[in-house]
């Protein structure tokens, strides 16, 4: 059969963000060491008043952006039999276009009596650009099944052309990239309830629009594991290993000492771990059933070289250092009671403390987030087949934890929140 899709998305976003001082230290520096920047800390907390110098004027930037994406995709599928082997062939082609327009306008404010007062001066835009990308993708996959053995073969090729117009600098940069990503996977249904799987795939992450100064990110990814399926339960245990040849880091507006959109190479990185997923449904009586879902991931990582980077999330990296923002242990457990008309589910989420800068040894030795365990409670009432009511209490115990020190100092997790929702399917 043949399947054709057209898609289009338009999204606008604009928000104000404190960016520090017009002519002074970065906000990261002030919040990291308030005693060293007592004047600036007093200004941002409203305890001191600004004078008329730019070094004491607080900068607030309106990050105005418009995103558009559109494209078309055509997929064809053939199924057949070759003797004792059944096969399925899938071929596809897709054209994708996207663009983003950024117009980040700053304003300067004086602190006066604990209030921000605009100085009335028009400031030049910090970021004003337009990035555009056209991409053609082609893929072909073949699935061959013989008795209890299934072999999956696939390949994808993509051509990317991009432009970046920097209106502030009055320059336009263009770039083009192409790559081919093959992959192979195998699954063996060892018994009626146990199956074994393995696969190897090539990964690719292109550089940003108009960026020819960094190399694209490439990786070889391996997976291997087992599946267990019974009438009421399904579980999967999968090990993974990824060998990155050229890790990419991308500067955001919240990163210090770099330009938004600027990219950096992090060299070789190895990531390995184990993922466990499981689901169970146990009938009780009168249409009631006990349900449970578990996801858990253990991850290790290591840079494969020593280097000094301008990227604020890396800085000085030593061979063997772990990646930042990659927790070793993270998971979620959902336990619920369901019926045809209603269900109640408790969701327990946990995450170990994680690094916010490269390092090794105990995570607490460097900048890091807190570990935490939170619980949500979700109740759903089905008014009809199409309409349902839902009441959600997130972080029901109001657990408080630091989940990041970026962009500007410690940030907490979401406090206890109550959400009401009505769903209707047309």
PDB file of C-alpha atoms in Angstrom, residues 47-163:
ATOM      1  CA  UNK A  47      18.375  46.063  48.010  1.00  0.00           C
ATOM      2  CA  UNK A  48      20.448  48.756  46.262  1.00  0.00           C
ATOM      3  CA  UNK A  49      19.627  51.473  43.734  1.00  0.00           C
ATOM      4  CA  UNK A  50      21.354  51.868  40.361  1.00  0.00           C
ATOM      5  CA  UNK A  51      23.298  54.973  39.371  1.00  0.00           C
ATOM      6  CA  UNK A  52      23.271  56.294  35.792  1.00  0.00           C
ATOM      7  CA  UNK A  53      26.092  54.065  34.506  1.00  0.00           C
ATOM      8  CA  UNK A  54      25.468  51.125  32.158  1.00  0.00           C
ATOM      9  CA  UNK A  55      27.440  48.882  34.496  1.00  0.00           C
ATOM     10  CA  UNK A  56      24.546  49.186  36.993  1.00  0.00           C
ATOM     11  CA  UNK A  57      21.693  48.887  34.508  1.00  0.00           C
ATOM     12  CA  UNK A  58      19.983  45.517  34.380  1.00  0.00           C
ATOM     13  CA  UNK A  59      19.472  44.055  30.930  1.00  0.00           C
ATOM     14  CA  UNK A  60      16.163  42.359  30.052  1.00  0.00           C
ATOM     15  CA  UNK A  61      15.949  40.786  26.594  1.00  0.00           C
ATOM     16  CA  UNK A  62      12.776  39.943  24.691  1.00  0.00           C
ATOM     17  CA  UNK A  63      13.557  36.633  22.967  1.00  0.00           C
ATOM     18  CA  UNK A  64      11.130  36.864  20.048  1.00  0.00           C
ATOM     19  CA  UNK A  65      11.117  33.901  17.639  1.00  0.00           C
ATOM     20  CA  UNK A  66       9.000  32.446  14.872  1.00  0.00           C
ATOM     21  CA  UNK A  67       9.335  28.813  13.773  1.00  0.00           C
ATOM     22  CA  UNK A  68       7.869  27.250  10.630  1.00  0.00           C
ATOM     23  CA  UNK A  69       8.196  23.727   9.285  1.00  0.00           C
ATOM     24  CA  UNK A  70       6.513  22.049   6.354  1.00  0.00           C
ATOM     25  CA  UNK A  71       6.999  19.032   4.146  1.00  0.00           C
ATOM     26  CA  UNK A  72       5.673  16.048   2.263  1.00  0.00           C
ATOM     27  CA  UNK A  73       6.296  12.340   2.671  1.00  0.00           C
ATOM     28  CA  UNK A  74       5.488   9.331   0.480  1.00  0.00           C
ATOM     29  CA  UNK A  75       5.813   5.756   1.757  1.00  0.00           C
ATOM     30  CA  UNK A  76       5.188   2.488  -0.080  1.00  0.00           C
ATOM     31  CA  UNK A  77       4.971  -0.963   1.531  1.00  0.00           C
ATOM     32  CA  UNK A  78       5.121  -4.397  -0.125  1.00  0.00           C
ATOM     33  CA  UNK A  79       4.528  -7.729   1.591  1.00  0.00           C
ATOM     34  CA  UNK A  80       5.129 -11.151   0.120  1.00  0.00           C
ATOM     35  CA  UNK A  81       6.432 -14.677   0.466  1.00  0.00           C
ATOM     36  CA  UNK A  82       9.709 -16.139  -0.816  1.00  0.00           C
ATOM     37  CA  UNK A  83       9.404 -19.857  -0.146  1.00  0.00           C
ATOM     38  CA  UNK A  84       9.532 -20.284   3.628  1.00  0.00           C
ATOM     39  CA  UNK A  85      10.553 -16.633   4.115  1.00  0.00           C
ATOM     40  CA  UNK A  86       7.992 -13.864   4.504  1.00  0.00           C
ATOM     41  CA  UNK A  87       9.164 -10.345   3.799  1.00  0.00           C
ATOM     42  CA  UNK A  88       8.061  -6.741   4.082  1.00  0.00           C
ATOM     43  CA  UNK A  89       9.716  -3.969   2.072  1.00  0.00           C
ATOM     44  CA  UNK A  90       9.207  -0.305   2.927  1.00  0.00           C
ATOM     45  CA  UNK A  91      10.522   2.565   0.790  1.00  0.00           C
ATOM     46  CA  UNK A  92      10.023   6.238   1.428  1.00  0.00           C
ATOM     47  CA  UNK A  93      10.947   9.736   0.342  1.00  0.00           C
ATOM     48  CA  UNK A  94      10.465  12.984   2.236  1.00  0.00           C
ATOM     49  CA  UNK A  95      11.052  16.658   1.563  1.00  0.00           C
ATOM     50  CA  UNK A  96      11.307  18.885   4.630  1.00  0.00           C
ATOM     51  CA  UNK A  97      11.732  22.643   4.942  1.00  0.00           C
ATOM     52  CA  UNK A  98      12.034  24.622   8.151  1.00  0.00           C
ATOM     53  CA  UNK A  99      13.051  28.112   9.161  1.00  0.00           C
ATOM     54  CA  UNK A 100      13.391  30.212  12.284  1.00  0.00           C
ATOM     55  CA  UNK A 101      13.467  33.999  12.585  1.00  0.00           C
ATOM     56  CA  UNK A 102      15.060  35.409  15.751  1.00  0.00           C
ATOM     57  CA  UNK A 103      14.682  39.019  16.895  1.00  0.00           C
ATOM     58  CA  UNK A 104      16.106  39.424  20.402  1.00  0.00           C
ATOM     59  CA  UNK A 105      15.646  43.013  21.611  1.00  0.00           C
ATOM     60  CA  UNK A 106      17.243  44.191  24.878  1.00  0.00           C
ATOM     61  CA  UNK A 107      16.098  46.909  27.255  1.00  0.00           C
ATOM     62  CA  UNK A 108      18.032  48.482  30.130  1.00  0.00           C
ATOM     63  CA  UNK A 109      16.466  49.082  33.532  1.00  0.00           C
ATOM     64  CA  UNK A 110      17.592  50.954  36.628  1.00  0.00           C
ATOM     65  CA  UNK A 111      16.801  49.482  40.012  1.00  0.00           C
ATOM     66  CA  UNK A 112      15.006  52.129  42.081  1.00  0.00           C
ATOM     67  CA  UNK A 113      13.289  51.442  45.383  1.00  0.00           C
ATOM     68  CA  UNK A 114      13.080  47.752  44.618  1.00  0.00           C
ATOM     69  CA  UNK A 115      11.429  48.377  41.225  1.00  0.00           C
ATOM     70  CA  UNK A 116      12.798  48.099  37.686  1.00  0.00           C
ATOM     71  CA  UNK A 117      12.539  51.388  35.799  1.00  0.00           C
ATOM     72  CA  UNK A 118      13.143  51.423  32.024  1.00  0.00           C
ATOM     73  CA  UNK A 119      15.762  53.972  30.993  1.00  0.00           C
ATOM     74  CA  UNK A 120      13.776  54.821  27.822  1.00  0.00           C
ATOM     75  CA  UNK A 121      16.711  54.228  25.481  1.00  0.00           C
ATOM     76  CA  UNK A 122      16.409  52.136  22.294  1.00  0.00           C
ATOM     77  CA  UNK A 123      19.098  49.456  22.201  1.00  0.00           C
ATOM     78  CA  UNK A 124      20.317  47.583  19.104  1.00  0.00           C
ATOM     79  CA  UNK A 125      19.125  43.969  18.777  1.00  0.00           C
ATOM     80  CA  UNK A 126      21.340  41.316  20.355  1.00  0.00           C
ATOM     81  CA  UNK A 127      20.353  38.627  17.860  1.00  0.00           C
ATOM     82  CA  UNK A 128      18.573  39.203  14.552  1.00  0.00           C
ATOM     83  CA  UNK A 129      18.839  36.408  12.031  1.00  0.00           C
ATOM     84  CA  UNK A 130      16.977  33.939   9.843  1.00  0.00           C
ATOM     85  CA  UNK A 131      17.970  30.303   9.445  1.00  0.00           C
ATOM     86  CA  UNK A 132      16.499  28.120   6.696  1.00  0.00           C
ATOM     87  CA  UNK A 133      17.015  24.457   5.812  1.00  0.00           C
ATOM     88  CA  UNK A 134      15.866  22.196   2.966  1.00  0.00           C
ATOM     89  CA  UNK A 135      16.304  18.449   3.385  1.00  0.00           C
ATOM     90  CA  UNK A 136      15.624  15.482   1.100  1.00  0.00           C
ATOM     91  CA  UNK A 137      15.546  12.052   2.763  1.00  0.00           C
ATOM     92  CA  UNK A 138      15.310   8.601   1.183  1.00  0.00           C
ATOM     93  CA  UNK A 139      15.033   5.321   3.067  1.00  0.00           C
ATOM     94  CA  UNK A 140      14.612   1.630   2.345  1.00  0.00           C
ATOM     95  CA  UNK A 141      14.011  -1.179   4.824  1.00  0.00           C
ATOM     96  CA  UNK A 142      13.590  -4.921   4.447  1.00  0.00           C
ATOM     97  CA  UNK A 143      12.198  -7.287   7.066  1.00  0.00           C
ATOM     98  CA  UNK A 144      12.759 -11.030   6.508  1.00  0.00           C
ATOM     99  CA  UNK A 145      11.111 -13.640   8.751  1.00  0.00           C
ATOM    100  CA  UNK A 146      11.929 -17.354   8.719  1.00  0.00           C
ATOM    101  CA  UNK A 147      10.355 -19.550  11.384  1.00  0.00           C
ATOM    102  CA  UNK A 148      11.288 -17.804  14.677  1.00  0.00           C
ATOM    103  CA  UNK A 149      14.005 -15.586  13.220  1.00  0.00           C
ATOM    104  CA  UNK A 150      13.489 -12.025  11.909  1.00  0.00           C
ATOM    105  CA  UNK A 151      16.181  -9.967  10.187  1.00  0.00           C
ATOM    106  CA  UNK A 152      15.703  -6.219   9.677  1.00  0.00           C
ATOM    107  CA  UNK A 153      17.875  -4.319   7.207  1.00  0.00           C
ATOM    108  CA  UNK A 154      17.629  -0.600   6.550  1.00  0.00           C
ATOM    109  CA  UNK A 155      19.402   2.385   5.064  1.00  0.00           C
ATOM    110  CA  UNK A 156      18.646   6.112   5.043  1.00  0.00           C
ATOM    111  CA  UNK A 157      20.262   8.848   2.951  1.00  0.00           C
ATOM    112  CA  UNK A 158      19.726  12.566   3.495  1.00  0.00           C
ATOM    113  CA  UNK A 159      20.840  15.723   1.679  1.00  0.00           C
ATOM    114  CA  UNK A 160      20.677  18.979   3.631  1.00  0.00           C
ATOM    115  CA  UNK A 161      21.156  22.529   2.377  1.00  0.00           C
ATOM    116  CA  UNK A 162      20.942  25.489   4.740  1.00  0.00           C
ATOM    117  CA  UNK A 163      21.392  29.249   4.939  1.00  0.00           C
TER     118      UNK A 163
END
